[in-house]
């Protein structure tokens, strides 16, 4: 006979209906799901054969059918001797054409899974927006948090893959990630074997967990980085995904920001002694760091230009450039130099550095000899260039042979030296003066200038109707003439009794004989060249001959252009001369 029917087990999966004899009514419909959930689940009879009765399983008595407001559910059309098909363990979300009494199961919980990693190494020019996107799944949906970490400082612990342990060739350096898949951190060309303290495939300088910092407000699958700059170059970004079943992080995206050169080390101003060597140095950082570096020079008040390669030698080593100037002279003092760094993104110009040249004083203007009359004020000047600035002092000597002595209070500082002598006298005649310029590098002395104190002027005579006339010289003849043609300092009274015509050459008035013409003759100190008069006054006076005491200078015939002769004194206007000094 047929085995006894087994009661349906209460579990998450429906059991096949029990077999009934042909002459017994079918079992009533199963209890609603909520009633079944109240009963403790029974072990499913999955391991027992279909025709084996279930031992000790309670059988629901069909004495009284369960009343329910819901209409009875039709039993599936199956043969009593065959079990019903077992439904799948994961019901679909879509409703079936014929709803059943079994409840819909929720999706199984899953820990976070990275479906799409962020781009490993996005490259962007500074100022351009960077967008990073990931795809993460899990149940419940994970909470996302973007994080960043700055690259650790290189401590020399870069590691290599075994394939890099060749005698030469490119070596790729890897860093581990939380997913277990390493990413390429950098690549470089190295030679030689792997050092003994390096472990291939393992890096010691990747960011540690405590180095990662949350990006405020970045909790979606997309991160937008606006206007990245140099500070973000090499920064790592990742997403941290978390749900109740676990946490996972993406592989990091390493941002490469290309930016124009930025000056790291400005050239410094340089001071050098004349003839020495000056060196300027400047450094910049850039990405790409392949840069061209040029130097420019500007003289004071001028425009920037290329330096003279005859004295300027530029050198470049990596991101550092130097400019060497040799044989520097005073003419370069005050020049400015700057460096211009250029890469494919842009350029940067350093601040200018100034070249200061030190040299000992150099005379640029010699003092000039001065001629003055008694009582005049005279001034001597001299100039010298020097760096550092020079001090100066004046010295004097009675003759070219010296001795030289310092003049009290005749000192100063600067490039221009001046000396003023007030109220000079005939005793100052032929005194020499010079200036001495001194700085920490040395001193220089100017040439000597001579002070000539002369009593010089012109002779005037009033000839009545002929007017005022002056003594003028025509060859060796001396006569009355137009005062406009008479030098204001043409005649000198040196104080030795002579009257000197200050022409070229100098000659003296000479009385040849009484009643004869007075001529010019080389000065020889003879008695015929001696005259008596007072050169200190401009009043009209007679000028007596030292050789012929009764005779005086006279304008012949009181003529406007009469000769100068020696004549007996008679007191006429043509014998009255005024000595006029400027």
Coordinates of C-alpha atoms in Angstrom, one line a residue, residues 121-442:
X121 CA 47.5 58.4 -13.4
X122 CA 45.6 61.3 -14.8
X123 CA 47.7 64.0 -16.3
X124 CA 46.5 67.6 -16.3
X125 CA 47.9 71.1 -16.9
X126 CA 47.7 73.3 -13.8
X127 CA 44.4 75.1 -13.6
X128 CA 42.5 72.5 -15.6
X129 CA 39.7 70.4 -13.9
X130 CA 40.3 66.8 -13.0
X131 CA 37.4 64.3 -12.7
X132 CA 37.8 61.0 -11.1
X133 CA 35.0 58.3 -11.2
X134 CA 34.6 54.9 -9.7
X135 CA 31.9 52.2 -9.7
X136 CA 31.2 50.3 -6.4
X137 CA 28.6 47.7 -5.6
X138 CA 27.4 45.9 -2.5
X139 CA 24.3 45.2 -0.4
X140 CA 23.4 47.3 1.4
X141 CA 24.8 50.0 -1.0
X142 CA 28.2 51.1 0.4
X143 CA 28.8 54.5 1.8
X144 CA 31.6 56.2 -0.2
X145 CA 34.3 58.6 1.0
X146 CA 37.0 60.0 -1.2
X147 CA 40.4 60.3 0.5
X148 CA 43.7 61.8 -0.4
X149 CA 47.3 61.3 0.7
X150 CA 50.4 63.3 -0.2
X151 CA 53.3 61.2 -1.6
X152 CA 55.8 60.2 1.0
X153 CA 59.3 61.7 0.8
X154 CA 61.7 59.5 -1.1
X155 CA 64.0 57.9 1.4
X156 CA 65.9 55.8 -1.0
X157 CA 63.8 52.7 -0.3
X158 CA 62.4 52.3 -3.8
X159 CA 61.8 48.6 -4.5
X160 CA 61.9 46.7 -7.7
X161 CA 60.3 43.7 -9.4
X162 CA 62.4 40.6 -9.9
X163 CA 62.4 41.4 -13.6
X164 CA 64.4 44.6 -12.9
X165 CA 67.4 42.7 -11.5
X166 CA 69.3 42.9 -14.7
X167 CA 72.6 44.6 -15.4
X168 CA 70.8 47.5 -17.1
X169 CA 67.4 48.6 -18.3
X170 CA 64.2 50.2 -17.1
X171 CA 63.0 49.3 -13.7
X172 CA 59.4 49.7 -12.7
X173 CA 58.7 50.3 -9.0
X174 CA 55.5 48.9 -7.6
X175 CA 53.4 49.8 -4.5
X176 CA 50.8 47.5 -2.9
X177 CA 47.2 48.4 -2.6
X178 CA 44.4 47.2 -0.2
X179 CA 43.0 45.2 -3.1
X180 CA 46.3 43.3 -3.3
X181 CA 47.0 44.4 -6.9
X182 CA 50.1 46.6 -7.0
X183 CA 50.1 49.8 -9.1
X184 CA 53.1 51.2 -10.9
X185 CA 54.4 54.0 -8.7
X186 CA 57.3 55.1 -10.8
X187 CA 59.7 54.0 -13.5
X188 CA 63.3 54.8 -13.8
X189 CA 66.4 53.7 -15.7
X190 CA 68.9 52.1 -13.3
X191 CA 71.9 49.8 -13.7
X192 CA 73.3 47.1 -11.5
X193 CA 71.8 44.4 -9.4
X194 CA 69.0 44.7 -6.9
X195 CA 70.4 45.9 -3.6
X196 CA 70.4 43.3 -0.9
X197 CA 68.1 45.3 1.3
X198 CA 65.4 45.7 -1.4
X199 CA 62.5 43.3 -1.6
X200 CA 61.1 43.1 -5.1
X201 CA 57.4 44.0 -5.4
X202 CA 57.3 45.6 -2.0
X203 CA 57.6 49.3 -1.4
X204 CA 58.4 51.0 1.9
X205 CA 57.3 54.5 1.0
X206 CA 53.7 54.2 0.0
X207 CA 51.2 56.2 2.2
X208 CA 50.2 54.4 5.4
X209 CA 46.6 54.3 6.4
X210 CA 47.0 57.1 8.9
X211 CA 48.3 59.3 6.0
X212 CA 44.9 59.2 4.2
X213 CA 42.7 62.2 4.8
X214 CA 38.9 62.4 4.0
X215 CA 38.0 64.9 1.3
X216 CA 35.2 67.0 2.9
X217 CA 31.9 66.5 1.2
X218 CA 33.2 64.0 -1.4
X219 CA 30.8 61.0 -0.8
X220 CA 29.7 60.2 -4.4
X221 CA 31.2 58.1 -7.1
X222 CA 32.7 61.1 -8.8
X223 CA 35.3 63.6 -7.5
X224 CA 35.9 66.9 -9.3
X225 CA 39.2 68.6 -8.5
X226 CA 39.1 72.2 -9.7
X227 CA 42.1 74.2 -10.7
X228 CA 44.9 71.8 -9.4
X229 CA 48.2 73.4 -8.9
X230 CA 51.8 72.4 -8.2
X231 CA 50.8 71.4 -4.6
X232 CA 48.6 68.6 -5.9
X233 CA 51.3 67.1 -8.2
X234 CA 51.8 63.5 -7.1
X235 CA 48.9 63.5 -4.7
X236 CA 47.0 60.2 -4.4
X237 CA 43.3 59.9 -4.3
X238 CA 41.1 56.8 -3.6
X239 CA 37.6 55.9 -2.6
X240 CA 36.8 54.1 0.7
X241 CA 33.6 52.0 0.4
X242 CA 31.9 50.8 3.6
X243 CA 28.7 48.8 4.4
X244 CA 27.9 46.5 7.4
X245 CA 29.7 43.6 5.8
X246 CA 33.1 45.3 5.3
X247 CA 35.2 48.1 4.0
X248 CA 37.3 48.2 0.8
X249 CA 39.4 50.9 -0.9
X250 CA 40.1 51.5 -4.5
X251 CA 43.6 51.6 -6.0
X252 CA 44.9 55.1 -5.7
X253 CA 44.9 57.6 -8.6
X254 CA 48.1 59.5 -8.7
X255 CA 47.5 63.0 -10.1
X256 CA 50.2 64.4 -12.3
X257 CA 50.0 68.2 -12.6
X258 CA 52.0 69.8 -15.3
X259 CA 52.9 73.4 -14.4
X260 CA 55.2 76.1 -15.7
X261 CA 58.6 76.8 -14.0
X262 CA 58.5 78.3 -10.6
X263 CA 61.6 79.9 -9.2
X264 CA 62.9 78.1 -6.2
X265 CA 66.2 79.9 -5.8
X266 CA 66.6 83.5 -6.8
X267 CA 70.0 84.7 -8.1
X268 CA 71.8 86.7 -5.4
X269 CA 73.5 90.0 -5.8
X270 CA 77.3 89.6 -6.0
X271 CA 80.2 91.9 -5.0
X272 CA 83.6 91.3 -6.7
X273 CA 86.9 93.2 -6.8
X274 CA 88.0 94.6 -10.2
X275 CA 89.4 91.8 -12.3
X276 CA 87.7 89.0 -10.3
X277 CA 85.0 86.5 -11.2
X278 CA 81.3 86.8 -10.4
X279 CA 78.9 83.8 -10.4
X280 CA 75.1 84.0 -10.4
X281 CA 72.9 80.9 -9.7
X282 CA 69.1 80.3 -10.0
X283 CA 67.0 77.2 -9.6
X284 CA 63.4 76.5 -10.6
X285 CA 61.0 73.6 -10.4
X286 CA 58.6 72.6 -13.2
X287 CA 56.6 69.7 -14.6
X288 CA 57.9 68.6 -17.1
X289 CA 61.2 69.5 -15.6
X290 CA 62.9 69.6 -18.9
X291 CA 63.6 73.3 -19.2
X292 CA 65.7 75.7 -21.2
X293 CA 67.4 78.4 -19.1
X294 CA 68.7 81.7 -20.5
X295 CA 70.3 84.6 -18.8
X296 CA 69.8 88.3 -19.5
X297 CA 71.7 91.5 -18.6
X298 CA 70.7 95.1 -18.2
X299 CA 72.9 98.1 -17.7
X300 CA 71.7 100.8 -15.4
X301 CA 68.8 102.5 -17.1
X302 CA 69.0 100.2 -20.1
X303 CA 67.0 97.3 -21.6
X304 CA 67.3 93.6 -21.0
X305 CA 69.6 91.8 -23.5
X306 CA 71.8 88.8 -23.9
X307 CA 75.1 88.9 -22.0
X308 CA 78.4 89.2 -23.8
X309 CA 79.6 85.7 -24.3
X310 CA 83.2 87.0 -24.2
X311 CA 83.0 87.5 -20.5
X312 CA 79.8 85.6 -19.5
X313 CA 79.6 81.8 -19.5
X314 CA 76.2 80.2 -18.7
X315 CA 76.0 76.6 -17.4
X316 CA 73.0 74.4 -16.8
X317 CA 72.8 71.3 -14.6
X318 CA 69.3 69.9 -14.3
X319 CA 67.0 72.6 -13.0
X320 CA 69.9 74.8 -11.8
X321 CA 71.7 77.3 -14.0
X322 CA 74.8 79.5 -13.3
X323 CA 76.2 82.5 -15.1
X324 CA 79.9 83.1 -14.6
X325 CA 81.5 86.5 -15.4
X326 CA 85.3 86.7 -15.6
X327 CA 87.6 89.7 -15.6
X328 CA 84.9 92.0 -14.3
X329 CA 85.8 95.7 -14.6
X330 CA 84.3 98.9 -13.1
X331 CA 82.3 99.4 -16.2
X332 CA 80.1 96.5 -15.1
X333 CA 79.3 98.0 -11.8
X334 CA 75.5 98.2 -11.3
X335 CA 74.6 95.8 -14.0
X336 CA 71.7 93.4 -13.3
X337 CA 71.3 89.8 -14.3
X338 CA 68.3 87.5 -14.4
X339 CA 67.4 83.9 -15.5
X340 CA 64.5 82.9 -17.7
X341 CA 63.2 79.3 -17.3
X342 CA 61.0 77.8 -20.0
X343 CA 59.2 74.5 -20.4
X344 CA 56.4 73.3 -22.6
X345 CA 53.8 74.7 -20.3
X346 CA 55.2 78.3 -19.8
X347 CA 58.1 80.3 -18.5
X348 CA 59.2 82.1 -15.4
X349 CA 61.7 84.9 -14.9
X350 CA 63.8 85.3 -11.8
X351 CA 64.2 88.5 -9.9
X352 CA 67.2 90.6 -11.0
X353 CA 70.5 90.3 -9.2
X354 CA 72.9 93.3 -9.1
X355 CA 76.7 93.1 -9.8
X356 CA 78.7 95.3 -7.6
X357 CA 82.4 95.9 -8.6
X358 CA 84.9 97.3 -6.1
X359 CA 88.0 99.1 -7.3
X360 CA 90.6 101.4 -5.9
X361 CA 90.3 105.1 -6.8
X362 CA 91.0 106.2 -10.4
X363 CA 91.5 109.8 -11.3
X364 CA 88.9 111.0 -13.8
X365 CA 89.6 114.7 -13.7
X366 CA 93.0 116.3 -13.0
X367 CA 93.3 119.7 -11.3
X368 CA 94.2 122.6 -13.5
X369 CA 96.7 125.4 -12.9
X370 CA 95.2 128.7 -11.9
X371 CA 96.3 132.2 -12.5
X372 CA 95.1 134.9 -10.2
X373 CA 95.9 138.4 -9.0
X374 CA 96.8 139.4 -5.5
X375 CA 93.7 139.3 -3.3
X376 CA 91.8 137.0 -5.6
X377 CA 90.0 133.8 -4.5
X378 CA 91.0 130.7 -6.4
X379 CA 89.6 127.1 -6.5
X380 CA 91.1 123.8 -7.6
X381 CA 89.0 120.7 -8.4
X382 CA 89.7 117.1 -9.1
X383 CA 87.6 113.9 -9.5
X384 CA 88.1 110.2 -9.1
X385 CA 85.9 107.1 -9.3
X386 CA 86.1 104.5 -6.6
X387 CA 84.0 101.8 -5.0
X388 CA 83.7 101.8 -2.1
X389 CA 83.5 105.6 -2.1
X390 CA 86.8 107.3 -1.6
X391 CA 87.9 110.0 0.9
X392 CA 90.1 112.8 -0.4
X393 CA 92.7 115.3 1.0
X394 CA 94.6 118.2 -0.6
X395 CA 98.3 118.7 -0.3
X396 CA 100.5 121.6 -1.3
X397 CA 104.2 122.2 -2.0
X398 CA 106.2 125.4 -2.7
X399 CA 107.7 124.0 -5.8
X400 CA 107.7 120.9 -8.0
X401 CA 110.4 119.4 -5.8
X402 CA 108.2 119.6 -2.7
X403 CA 108.0 118.9 0.1
X404 CA 104.3 118.0 0.1
X405 CA 102.3 118.7 3.2
X406 CA 98.6 118.2 4.0
X407 CA 96.4 121.3 4.0
X408 CA 94.4 121.5 7.2
X409 CA 90.6 121.0 6.8
X410 CA 91.0 120.3 3.1
X411 CA 89.4 116.9 3.2
X412 CA 86.1 115.2 2.2
X413 CA 84.4 112.1 0.9
X414 CA 83.1 111.3 -2.5
X415 CA 84.2 111.4 -6.2
X416 CA 84.7 115.2 -6.4
X417 CA 87.4 117.1 -4.4
X418 CA 87.5 120.9 -4.2
X419 CA 90.0 123.3 -2.7
X420 CA 89.4 127.0 -2.3
X421 CA 92.1 129.5 -1.5
X422 CA 91.0 133.0 -0.6
X423 CA 92.9 136.3 -0.8
X424 CA 96.0 134.9 -2.4
X425 CA 99.1 136.9 -2.4
X426 CA 102.3 137.2 -4.4
X427 CA 103.9 134.9 -1.9
X428 CA 101.5 132.1 -3.1
X429 CA 102.8 132.4 -6.6
X430 CA 104.0 129.1 -8.1
X431 CA 102.6 127.0 -5.2
X432 CA 101.6 123.5 -6.3
X433 CA 98.4 121.7 -5.2
X434 CA 97.3 118.1 -5.6
X435 CA 94.6 115.8 -4.3
X436 CA 94.9 112.2 -2.8
X437 CA 91.9 109.8 -3.1
X438 CA 91.8 106.8 -0.8
X439 CA 89.5 103.8 -0.1
X440 CA 90.0 100.4 1.4
X441 CA 91.6 99.0 -1.8
X442 CA 94.2 101.7 -2.3

